[in-house]
Every structure is written in C-alpha cells, then in structure tokens.
Amino acid sequence: MQWPALNISLMFSVEHHMEQGQTKTNDFLPFTKPFIDEETIGAVVAVLRSGWLTGGPKVLEFERALSTYCAGRSVRTFNSATAALIAALRLAGVGVGDEVVTSPLTWVATANSVLEVGARPVFVDIEYHTRNIDLSGVADKLTPSTKALIPVDLAGLPVDRDKLQTLAHSHALLVIEDAAQSFGANWKGRPVGTGPNFVAFSFHANKNVTSGEGGALVLPDEVDLALCERLRLQGVTRYPDGTMDVTELGAKANMSDIAAAIGLGQLVHMENIYRQRAALACQYFATLRSDMGLELPLPDFEQSNWHMFQVLLPHGVSRASFIEAMRADGIGIGVHYSVVHLYSLYRKLGYGPGDFPVAEDVGSRIVTLPLFPGMRETDVNRVCFSIEKILLLLRK
Ligand SMILES: *Cc1c(COP(=O)(O)O)cnc(C)c1O
C-alpha cells in the first residue's frame, strides 16, 4: 500500500461526493462530521465476531499501513495522540524540572502532555499569517533546562520543516511534532511523518482520518521500540515461557482492534477525503466576500490537508453572538482554540494576559467553519450567505 504525496491543486471540484456523509438542505450543518463507509462498518462487525477485541492482528495491520505511509519508519499506535505525545516525551527522557517549548494556540493536550511528565511548557507566540508557532522566537526562550520543542501544525498547515530542522540542529533540540491535525499534509512534497523526529498523529473522531479514538507515534530510528511498547502497556515484558516482568511504570494506552479496523477503513479513502476538503476550502475562498473584514487562512493548496477552515472575525464583533446567530441559522461553528496559557491551570504556572499578544488576538477571534467530506457546494454557499447576513448585523 502506498500513497503519493498529496499534491492538492485548485482543479478539484466538489463533485466527487461521498454518499454516506451527505447533508440534506435543511439539516443542521455541523462544523465537522466523520465519514464512515459500509465496508468499515463490516470490518468492525468482523472484529466483534472474531472474539479478539483488544490489540491484535488489526492493530498490527494498521501499524504496518501507517509505517508504509511514513516511508518505512517505525510506527506504534496508541489510544490517543495525547498518549503518543506522553510516550514520546518519556522516550526522550523529558521529566521533572525540564522545559518544553510549544505554541499557546493549540488543543490543550499538547501542553497537558508536558505537564503530565512533570515538565514545564514554555510558550512562544505564533506567526499571524500561519497561526503556527513563530520559530524565530524560540531561541530567546531556550535555557539549560530546555529539552524539547513541540511544533503544532494547526488546521493541518505544516510548520516550516526546513526552519524547524535548522533550529533543532543549531540548538541540539529534540523535536516532537504534534501532527495530530496534519496526517496527510506534506512539507514540500514530503508527507508529514516522514521526517527525522518523533511525530504524533491523532485519529480522534474529529480528525481527518479517524479510528473513533486513537493515535500513533512515528519513532526516530534510534528509539528503543521495546521500551515504547512497555511505556504503552504497564511496563510489561512477556517472555516465551509465559512469564512476565515489569521494568518501569507504563501507561495503559494501547489501541483496540475495533479502533484499528476503523482506521484501516479510513486509509482507503484518504485521497478522496483530502480532495473533497481541498475542494470545499477552495470554494470558501471563492465565495466568502472580501469586504466583510474576515481574515482567511493561508491558501496553501500544496501542503495543507485542510483539517479545518478557520477565519478570524473582524475586531469588535462578538464571537459568542456570531456563533449563536449562526447556530440559529442551522450552522455549527467551532472554536479552535482559545489560548492555552490563559486557562486557570496555566495561569497558576505564572502565565497571564498579554504574554503572547498575537496568539491572544487570534485565539479571541478565530472560528472554524463547517468542512467535512460529504458537504456540498450548496452548503458552503449557505454558510457564506449566513456569515454575510450576520456580520452586517453585528458589525457596527
Ligand atoms: C486532537 C489533538 C491532540 C490530541 O489528540 P487525542 O487523540 O484527542 O489525544 C493533540 N494536539 C492537537 C493539536 C490536536 O488537535
């Protein structure tokens, strides 16, 4: 099984619908919705009938398929990307007293994983145009305690991997890529997951490719795979004679064959899923009026996997009122994300308002518009029409 790097171009149209996911004209339009075909449902039923529900042959098959996608690199599945990030931090030897640099505009799992191993997340502000960590700000934050850097590919737009590797080399920084949102994206034609670092993918229900809940860790060559597997499951080593030993404290974070069967069913449609997402994103660019004061995402149709289509509302427009009015029009809007450093838990670590002004500005105005396989051209038009109508009312 092999996938070419996904070079999504503007020529794809929204015509290639996936039947099961389609929305009817008057349905509530959610901001996302997984695409599950009948073959996948059949595969899950087969697992249920097999008598083997936990990690077994399907997990191994899923790991092999993921490894093929990642140019032969070792991949181990987990029950979430959070668990994969924590395992990566442990494998990298990050622990109490260490510092890990990351973005404040991410799902809280990124920073929580750092806290989980006893280390301190050190945030660096984002770039306005990509909404990803500003790598040029990292060097200033490094201390003798800095052990790792976790870049996050927000919305599936990859962080500049050339700059990332240069930075990592010049400061001997270990990199754990939080690619929870960027499975299927690429950097200059090289799929995310094929670089030299730890890479964590998520297969949560809202991600482009799902296993219901699940994650995977792509491992650097030099990593001890047996240790990775022990960290995933109670620190247990099993011997051929039926005995076992426990050598360190491991998590309980393995994937089930049920989840792996869903994941395998998704990989079959990966190309189609990305084409549809790119086509819908393309249509948003073509349909959203440019005089509404909205700030659109970077139109990267070469590298992004269009995990989300996010716009910034104009300054002065209440996001809560916007979301409420859109919902009244039958349209779901997401917020990904409010900044991590202003959550109560993180304020207790000493962070506060004004620390990362770009992320705070973006995080206070960002909204995620509906985008998922099975959405139609008419749905995009409906979203754009409602946005215009509502912004005219809310913009004073
Ligand atoms: C979804 C997500 C995670 C966590 O993934 P889980 O599988 O839910 O643990 C981590 N980081 C980012 C950026 C995410 O979007």
Short mmCIF file of C-alpha atoms and ligand atoms in Angstrom, two decimals:
data_model
loop_
_atom_site.label_atom_id
_atom_site.label_comp_id
_atom_site.label_asym_id
_atom_site.label_seq_id
_atom_site.Cartn_x
_atom_site.Cartn_y
_atom_site.Cartn_z
CA MET A 1 0.00 0.00 0.00
CA GLN A 2 1.42 3.37 -0.92
CA TRP A 3 0.17 6.90 -1.20
CA PRO A 4 1.78 9.59 -3.24
CA ALA A 5 2.46 12.91 -1.53
CA LEU A 6 -0.85 14.68 -1.64
CA ASN A 7 -0.48 17.47 -4.13
CA ILE A 8 -3.87 19.02 -3.92
CA SER A 9 -4.46 21.53 -6.66
CA LEU A 10 -7.22 24.00 -7.27
CA MET A 11 -8.68 21.98 -10.08
CA PHE A 12 -10.58 19.53 -7.91
CA SER A 13 -14.25 20.32 -7.71
CA VAL A 14 -16.78 19.39 -5.07
CA GLU A 15 -18.50 17.00 -7.49
CA HIS A 16 -16.94 13.85 -6.05
CA HIS A 17 -19.39 13.36 -3.21
CA MET A 18 -19.24 10.56 -0.73
CA GLU A 19 -22.80 9.37 -0.50
CA GLN A 20 -23.00 8.38 3.18
CA GLY A 21 -21.82 11.71 4.54
CA GLN A 22 -24.11 13.94 2.55
CA THR A 23 -26.25 16.55 4.23
CA LYS A 24 -29.81 17.43 3.33
CA THR A 25 -30.66 21.05 2.65
CA ASN A 26 -32.43 21.77 5.93
CA ASP A 27 -30.31 19.64 8.24
CA PHE A 28 -28.25 21.27 10.95
CA LEU A 29 -24.82 21.63 9.39
CA PRO A 30 -22.16 20.66 11.95
CA PHE A 31 -18.63 22.06 11.68
CA THR A 32 -17.36 18.54 11.21
CA LYS A 33 -18.63 15.01 10.76
CA PRO A 34 -16.72 11.76 10.27
CA PHE A 35 -17.06 9.82 7.04
CA ILE A 36 -17.62 6.09 7.67
CA ASP A 37 -18.44 3.73 4.80
CA GLU A 38 -20.27 0.40 4.87
CA GLU A 39 -17.03 -1.56 4.36
CA THR A 40 -15.66 -0.10 7.60
CA ILE A 41 -18.84 -0.96 9.47
CA GLY A 42 -18.49 -4.50 8.08
CA ALA A 43 -14.85 -4.66 9.18
CA VAL A 44 -15.79 -3.62 12.72
CA VAL A 45 -18.53 -6.26 12.82
CA ALA A 46 -15.97 -8.85 11.68
CA VAL A 47 -13.69 -7.87 14.56
CA LEU A 48 -16.59 -8.15 17.00
CA ARG A 49 -17.35 -11.62 15.64
CA SER A 50 -13.69 -12.69 15.75
CA GLY A 51 -13.58 -12.96 19.54
CA TRP A 52 -10.44 -10.76 19.68
CA LEU A 53 -11.34 -7.17 20.57
CA THR A 54 -8.23 -5.68 22.14
CA GLY A 55 -4.98 -5.01 20.28
CA GLY A 56 -4.26 -7.89 17.92
CA PRO A 57 -3.97 -8.56 14.18
CA LYS A 58 -5.84 -5.37 13.13
CA VAL A 59 -3.57 -3.16 15.21
CA LEU A 60 -0.51 -4.77 13.61
CA GLU A 61 -2.04 -4.29 10.15
CA PHE A 62 -2.84 -0.64 10.89
CA GLU A 63 0.70 -0.04 12.20
CA ARG A 64 2.17 -1.61 9.05
CA ALA A 65 -0.03 0.56 6.82
CA LEU A 66 0.95 3.69 8.76
CA SER A 67 4.61 2.71 8.58
CA THR A 68 4.32 2.34 4.80
CA TYR A 69 2.77 5.80 4.61
CA CYS A 70 5.64 7.15 6.73
CA ALA A 71 8.29 5.87 4.31
CA GLY A 72 9.01 2.73 6.32
CA ARG A 73 9.60 4.43 9.66
CA SER A 74 8.55 2.57 12.81
CA VAL A 75 5.05 3.43 13.99
CA ARG A 76 3.25 2.34 17.14
CA THR A 77 -0.44 3.01 17.76
CA PHE A 78 -1.94 4.37 20.98
CA ASN A 79 -5.42 5.06 22.28
CA SER A 80 -4.91 8.80 21.64
CA ALA A 81 -2.40 11.31 20.34
CA THR A 82 -2.14 12.59 23.91
CA ALA A 83 -0.82 9.17 24.98
CA ALA A 84 1.55 9.17 21.99
CA LEU A 85 2.91 12.61 22.96
CA ILE A 86 3.43 11.50 26.55
CA ALA A 87 5.25 8.35 25.39
CA ALA A 88 7.46 10.45 23.10
CA LEU A 89 8.35 12.79 25.97
CA ARG A 90 9.18 9.80 28.18
CA LEU A 91 11.24 8.13 25.43
CA ALA A 92 13.09 11.42 25.02
CA GLY A 93 13.87 11.43 28.71
CA VAL A 94 11.88 14.59 29.43
CA GLY A 95 10.79 14.79 33.05
CA VAL A 96 10.64 16.84 36.23
CA GLY A 97 12.45 20.16 36.02
CA ASP A 98 12.73 20.14 32.24
CA GLU A 99 11.24 22.72 29.87
CA VAL A 100 9.46 22.05 26.58
CA VAL A 101 8.78 24.81 24.07
CA THR A 102 5.43 24.87 22.26
CA SER A 103 2.63 27.01 20.85
CA PRO A 104 -0.05 28.62 23.02
CA LEU A 105 -2.62 28.26 20.19
CA THR A 106 -3.32 24.54 20.23
CA TRP A 107 -5.56 21.91 21.71
CA VAL A 108 -4.71 21.78 25.41
CA ALA A 109 -3.46 18.18 25.01
CA THR A 110 -0.13 19.49 23.68
CA ALA A 111 0.73 21.40 26.85
CA ASN A 112 -1.03 18.94 29.17
CA SER A 113 1.27 16.17 27.92
CA VAL A 114 4.26 18.23 29.02
CA LEU A 115 2.73 18.74 32.48
CA GLU A 116 1.91 15.04 32.66
CA VAL A 117 5.61 14.10 32.61
CA GLY A 118 6.41 16.75 35.21
CA ALA A 119 8.00 19.24 32.82
CA ARG A 120 7.10 22.89 32.21
CA PRO A 121 5.56 24.09 28.96
CA VAL A 122 7.29 27.24 27.70
CA PHE A 123 5.17 29.03 25.14
CA VAL A 124 6.38 31.03 22.17
CA ASP A 125 3.98 33.35 20.36
CA ILE A 126 2.56 32.45 16.94
CA GLU A 127 3.00 33.92 13.47
CA TYR A 128 -0.06 35.87 12.43
CA HIS A 129 -0.23 34.55 8.87
CA THR A 130 0.22 30.81 9.57
CA ARG A 131 -1.18 30.79 13.14
CA ASN A 132 1.63 28.33 13.96
CA ILE A 133 4.49 28.82 16.41
CA ASP A 134 6.90 31.57 15.34
CA LEU A 135 10.13 29.57 15.15
CA SER A 136 12.19 32.77 15.09
CA GLY A 137 11.07 33.37 18.68
CA VAL A 138 12.25 30.02 20.02
CA ALA A 139 15.97 30.73 20.50
CA ASP A 140 15.23 33.51 23.01
CA LYS A 141 13.28 31.11 25.21
CA LEU A 142 15.90 28.39 25.46
CA THR A 143 17.52 27.72 28.83
CA PRO A 144 19.80 24.94 30.06
CA SER A 145 16.59 23.14 31.10
CA THR A 146 15.04 23.15 27.62
CA LYS A 147 14.77 19.54 26.49
CA ALA A 148 12.37 19.56 23.56
CA LEU A 149 10.28 21.53 21.10
CA ILE A 150 6.73 20.55 20.15
CA PRO A 151 5.61 22.33 16.98
CA VAL A 152 1.88 22.04 16.18
CA ASP A 153 0.51 22.04 12.60
CA LEU A 154 -2.69 23.96 13.33
CA ALA A 155 -5.56 23.15 10.98
CA GLY A 156 -3.21 20.84 9.07
CA LEU A 157 -0.97 23.64 7.79
CA PRO A 158 2.57 22.35 8.36
CA VAL A 159 5.10 24.31 10.37
CA ASP A 160 8.11 25.15 8.15
CA ARG A 161 10.09 21.88 8.39
CA ASP A 162 13.26 23.40 6.91
CA LYS A 163 13.42 26.13 9.55
CA LEU A 164 12.44 23.55 12.18
CA GLN A 165 15.36 21.24 11.38
CA THR A 166 17.84 24.13 11.19
CA LEU A 167 16.70 25.35 14.58
CA ALA A 168 16.78 21.84 16.06
CA HIS A 169 20.31 21.23 14.78
CA SER A 170 21.78 24.54 15.84
CA HIS A 171 20.46 24.18 19.42
CA ALA A 172 20.58 20.37 19.73
CA LEU A 173 16.85 20.39 20.40
CA LEU A 174 14.80 17.26 20.33
CA VAL A 175 11.62 17.71 18.28
CA ILE A 176 8.28 16.01 18.88
CA GLU A 177 5.94 17.01 16.05
CA ASP A 178 2.35 17.41 17.22
CA ALA A 179 0.87 16.35 13.90
CA ALA A 180 -2.48 15.46 15.47
CA GLN A 181 -4.16 17.60 12.82
CA SER A 182 -1.77 17.15 9.92
CA PHE A 183 -1.92 13.48 8.94
CA GLY A 184 -1.89 13.59 5.12
CA ALA A 185 -0.31 17.04 4.89
CA ASN A 186 3.17 17.43 3.43
CA TRP A 187 6.14 19.78 3.53
CA LYS A 188 7.49 20.42 0.02
CA GLY A 189 6.09 17.09 -1.15
CA ARG A 190 7.37 15.05 1.79
CA PRO A 191 4.45 13.71 3.85
CA VAL A 192 4.28 14.78 7.48
CA GLY A 193 5.50 11.71 9.37
CA THR A 194 8.49 11.01 7.14
CA GLY A 195 10.89 13.46 8.81
CA PRO A 196 13.56 12.54 11.37
CA ASN A 197 11.63 13.44 14.55
CA PHE A 198 9.03 11.90 16.82
CA VAL A 199 5.65 12.53 15.17
CA ALA A 200 2.31 12.13 16.94
CA PHE A 201 -0.88 11.66 14.91
CA SER A 202 -4.44 11.69 16.26
CA PHE A 203 -7.32 9.58 14.99
CA HIS A 204 -9.91 11.24 17.22
CA ALA A 205 -13.37 11.35 15.68
CA ASN A 206 -12.97 14.96 14.51
CA LYS A 207 -9.63 14.47 12.78
CA ASN A 208 -9.34 13.95 9.00
CA VAL A 209 -8.70 10.23 9.44
CA THR A 210 -10.30 8.64 12.49
CA SER A 211 -10.35 5.40 14.44
CA GLY A 212 -13.04 6.71 16.79
CA GLU A 213 -10.40 7.44 19.38
CA GLY A 214 -6.77 6.71 18.69
CA GLY A 215 -3.31 7.96 17.93
CA ALA A 216 0.04 6.90 16.59
CA LEU A 217 3.67 7.72 17.23
CA VAL A 218 6.26 7.68 14.45
CA LEU A 219 9.62 6.93 16.01
CA PRO A 220 13.14 8.05 15.19
CA ASP A 221 15.41 5.18 14.11
CA GLU A 222 17.48 5.16 17.27
CA VAL A 223 14.50 4.73 19.61
CA ASP A 224 14.07 1.55 21.62
CA LEU A 225 10.84 0.07 20.23
CA ALA A 226 10.50 -2.42 23.07
CA LEU A 227 10.62 0.44 25.58
CA CYS A 228 7.99 2.29 23.56
CA GLU A 229 5.72 -0.75 23.77
CA ARG A 230 6.33 -1.07 27.51
CA LEU A 231 5.52 2.60 28.07
CA ARG A 232 2.27 1.95 26.19
CA LEU A 233 1.20 -1.01 28.32
CA GLN A 234 2.02 -1.14 32.05
CA GLY A 235 5.77 -1.55 31.54
CA VAL A 236 5.22 -5.23 30.89
CA THR A 237 7.62 -7.55 29.07
CA ARG A 238 6.28 -11.00 28.25
CA TYR A 239 8.56 -13.98 27.82
CA PRO A 240 8.02 -17.04 25.58
CA ASP A 241 7.66 -19.31 28.61
CA GLY A 242 4.50 -17.43 29.67
CA THR A 243 6.10 -15.42 32.47
CA MET A 244 6.40 -11.65 32.52
CA ASP A 245 8.29 -8.86 34.20
CA VAL A 246 7.58 -5.17 34.83
CA THR A 247 10.62 -2.97 34.40
CA GLU A 248 9.17 0.56 34.54
CA LEU A 249 5.88 2.30 35.03
CA GLY A 250 3.97 2.19 31.76
CA ALA A 251 0.64 3.72 30.79
CA LYS A 252 -2.49 1.85 29.74
CA ALA A 253 -2.69 3.39 26.31
CA ASN A 254 -2.93 0.65 23.69
CA MET A 255 -5.28 0.71 20.72
CA SER A 256 -8.02 -1.92 20.24
CA ASP A 257 -8.60 -3.98 17.09
CA ILE A 258 -12.03 -2.32 16.83
CA ALA A 259 -10.38 1.09 16.53
CA ALA A 260 -7.70 -0.22 14.16
CA ALA A 261 -10.38 -1.66 11.84
CA ILE A 262 -11.99 1.79 11.63
CA GLY A 263 -8.60 3.39 10.95
CA LEU A 264 -7.80 0.89 8.20
CA GLY A 265 -11.19 1.59 6.62
CA GLN A 266 -10.36 5.31 6.57
CA LEU A 267 -6.96 4.94 4.89
CA VAL A 268 -8.68 3.54 1.80
CA HIS A 269 -10.46 6.90 1.34
CA MET A 270 -7.61 9.17 2.30
CA GLU A 271 -7.08 10.66 -1.17
CA ASN A 272 -10.77 11.24 -1.66
CA ILE A 273 -11.17 12.79 1.80
CA TYR A 274 -8.36 15.27 1.10
CA ARG A 275 -9.62 16.13 -2.37
CA GLN A 276 -13.04 16.92 -1.01
CA ARG A 277 -11.66 19.01 1.82
CA ALA A 278 -9.43 20.97 -0.54
CA ALA A 279 -12.30 21.50 -2.97
CA LEU A 280 -14.54 22.83 -0.21
CA ALA A 281 -11.78 25.10 1.10
CA CYS A 282 -11.26 26.35 -2.42
CA GLN A 283 -14.94 27.14 -2.68
CA TYR A 284 -14.85 29.10 0.58
CA PHE A 285 -12.08 31.26 -0.86
CA ALA A 286 -14.14 31.82 -3.99
CA THR A 287 -17.40 32.56 -2.17
CA LEU A 288 -16.54 34.50 1.00
CA ARG A 289 -16.82 38.19 0.23
CA SER A 290 -13.58 40.05 0.68
CA ASP A 291 -15.23 43.20 2.08
CA MET A 292 -16.62 41.59 5.22
CA GLY A 293 -13.49 42.17 7.30
CA LEU A 294 -12.83 38.45 7.72
CA GLU A 295 -9.27 37.22 7.71
CA LEU A 296 -8.95 33.99 5.76
CA PRO A 297 -6.41 31.20 6.26
CA LEU A 298 -3.26 30.92 4.18
CA PRO A 299 -4.41 29.45 0.82
CA ASP A 300 -1.90 26.58 0.83
CA PHE A 301 -3.29 24.04 -1.63
CA GLU A 302 0.03 22.25 -1.98
CA GLN A 303 0.80 21.25 1.59
CA SER A 304 -2.15 21.66 3.95
CA ASN A 305 -4.61 18.80 4.49
CA TRP A 306 -7.40 21.34 5.21
CA HIS A 307 -8.22 19.79 8.56
CA MET A 308 -10.11 22.98 9.35
CA PHE A 309 -11.15 26.14 7.51
CA GLN A 310 -10.65 28.88 10.07
CA VAL A 311 -11.34 32.58 9.71
CA LEU A 312 -10.73 35.48 12.08
CA LEU A 313 -13.76 37.62 12.81
CA PRO A 314 -13.32 41.38 12.44
CA HIS A 315 -12.19 43.19 15.61
CA GLY A 316 -15.17 44.35 17.64
CA VAL A 317 -17.53 41.57 16.54
CA SER A 318 -18.63 39.41 19.47
CA ARG A 319 -17.65 35.81 18.74
CA ALA A 320 -20.32 34.50 21.10
CA SER A 321 -23.04 36.48 19.27
CA PHE A 322 -21.70 35.33 15.91
CA ILE A 323 -21.73 31.65 16.93
CA GLU A 324 -25.22 31.97 18.41
CA ALA A 325 -26.61 33.66 15.29
CA MET A 326 -25.01 31.05 13.01
CA ARG A 327 -26.47 28.28 15.15
CA ALA A 328 -29.90 29.89 14.83
CA ASP A 329 -29.35 29.62 11.06
CA GLY A 330 -28.64 25.89 11.48
CA ILE A 331 -24.87 26.11 11.13
CA GLY A 332 -22.34 24.77 13.64
CA ILE A 333 -19.23 26.85 14.29
CA GLY A 334 -16.20 25.64 16.23
CA VAL A 335 -13.56 27.49 18.25
CA HIS A 336 -10.07 26.00 17.83
CA TYR A 337 -8.74 27.35 20.06
CA SER A 338 -8.73 29.79 22.92
CA VAL A 339 -5.12 30.20 24.03
CA VAL A 340 -3.80 27.58 26.44
CA HIS A 341 -1.84 29.91 28.73
CA LEU A 342 -4.99 31.72 29.92
CA TYR A 343 -6.75 28.61 31.23
CA SER A 344 -6.87 28.62 35.06
CA LEU A 345 -4.45 25.72 35.37
CA TYR A 346 -1.87 27.52 33.24
CA ARG A 347 -2.36 30.90 34.94
CA LYS A 348 -1.32 29.13 38.14
CA LEU A 349 2.00 28.39 36.42
CA GLY A 350 2.55 32.11 36.12
CA TYR A 351 1.19 32.92 32.68
CA GLY A 352 -1.21 35.81 32.15
CA PRO A 353 -2.91 38.11 29.65
CA GLY A 354 -0.54 39.99 27.36
CA ASP A 355 2.17 37.30 27.41
CA PHE A 356 1.56 36.19 23.80
CA PRO A 357 -0.32 39.04 22.11
CA VAL A 358 -0.57 37.54 18.62
CA ALA A 359 -1.94 34.22 19.88
CA GLU A 360 -4.33 36.04 22.21
CA ASP A 361 -5.65 38.21 19.37
CA VAL A 362 -6.05 35.25 17.00
CA GLY A 363 -7.42 32.99 19.76
CA SER A 364 -10.11 35.53 20.64
CA ARG A 365 -11.36 35.96 17.05
CA ILE A 366 -10.84 32.56 15.43
CA VAL A 367 -13.79 30.44 14.31
CA THR A 368 -13.92 27.13 12.43
CA LEU A 369 -16.41 26.96 9.55
CA PRO A 370 -18.08 23.67 8.55
CA LEU A 371 -15.81 21.48 6.42
CA PHE A 372 -16.10 17.72 6.06
CA PRO A 373 -16.38 15.08 3.35
CA GLY A 374 -19.95 14.87 2.15
CA MET A 375 -20.60 18.60 2.47
CA ARG A 376 -21.90 20.07 -0.75
CA GLU A 377 -21.27 23.20 -2.71
CA THR A 378 -24.71 24.43 -1.67
CA ASP A 379 -23.72 24.00 1.99
CA VAL A 380 -20.69 26.26 1.50
CA ASN A 381 -22.92 28.83 -0.20
CA ARG A 382 -25.37 28.63 2.68
CA VAL A 383 -22.58 29.17 5.25
CA CYS A 384 -21.20 32.16 3.32
CA PHE A 385 -24.66 33.68 2.93
CA SER A 386 -25.34 33.42 6.68
CA ILE A 387 -21.93 34.88 7.53
CA GLU A 388 -22.60 37.93 5.34
CA LYS A 389 -26.04 38.46 6.77
CA ILE A 390 -24.86 38.09 10.38
CA LEU A 391 -21.71 40.19 10.04
CA LEU A 392 -23.76 43.02 8.53
CA LEU A 393 -25.85 42.97 11.70
CA LEU A 394 -23.01 42.52 14.19
CA ARG A 395 -20.50 44.94 12.64
CA LYS A 396 -21.35 48.37 13.82
C1 LIG B 1 -6.59 16.39 18.73
C2 LIG B 1 -5.30 16.97 19.12
C3 LIG B 1 -4.46 16.39 20.09
C4 LIG B 1 -4.87 15.21 20.91
O1 LIG B 1 -5.36 14.14 20.20
P1 LIG B 1 -6.14 12.99 21.01
O2 LIG B 1 -6.12 11.84 20.06
O3 LIG B 1 -7.52 13.54 21.26
O4 LIG B 1 -5.41 12.74 22.25
C5 LIG B 1 -3.23 16.95 20.34
N1 LIG B 1 -2.83 18.06 19.70
C6 LIG B 1 -3.60 18.66 18.79
C7 LIG B 1 -3.07 19.86 18.08
C8 LIG B 1 -4.87 18.16 18.48
O5 LIG B 1 -5.63 18.78 17.58
#
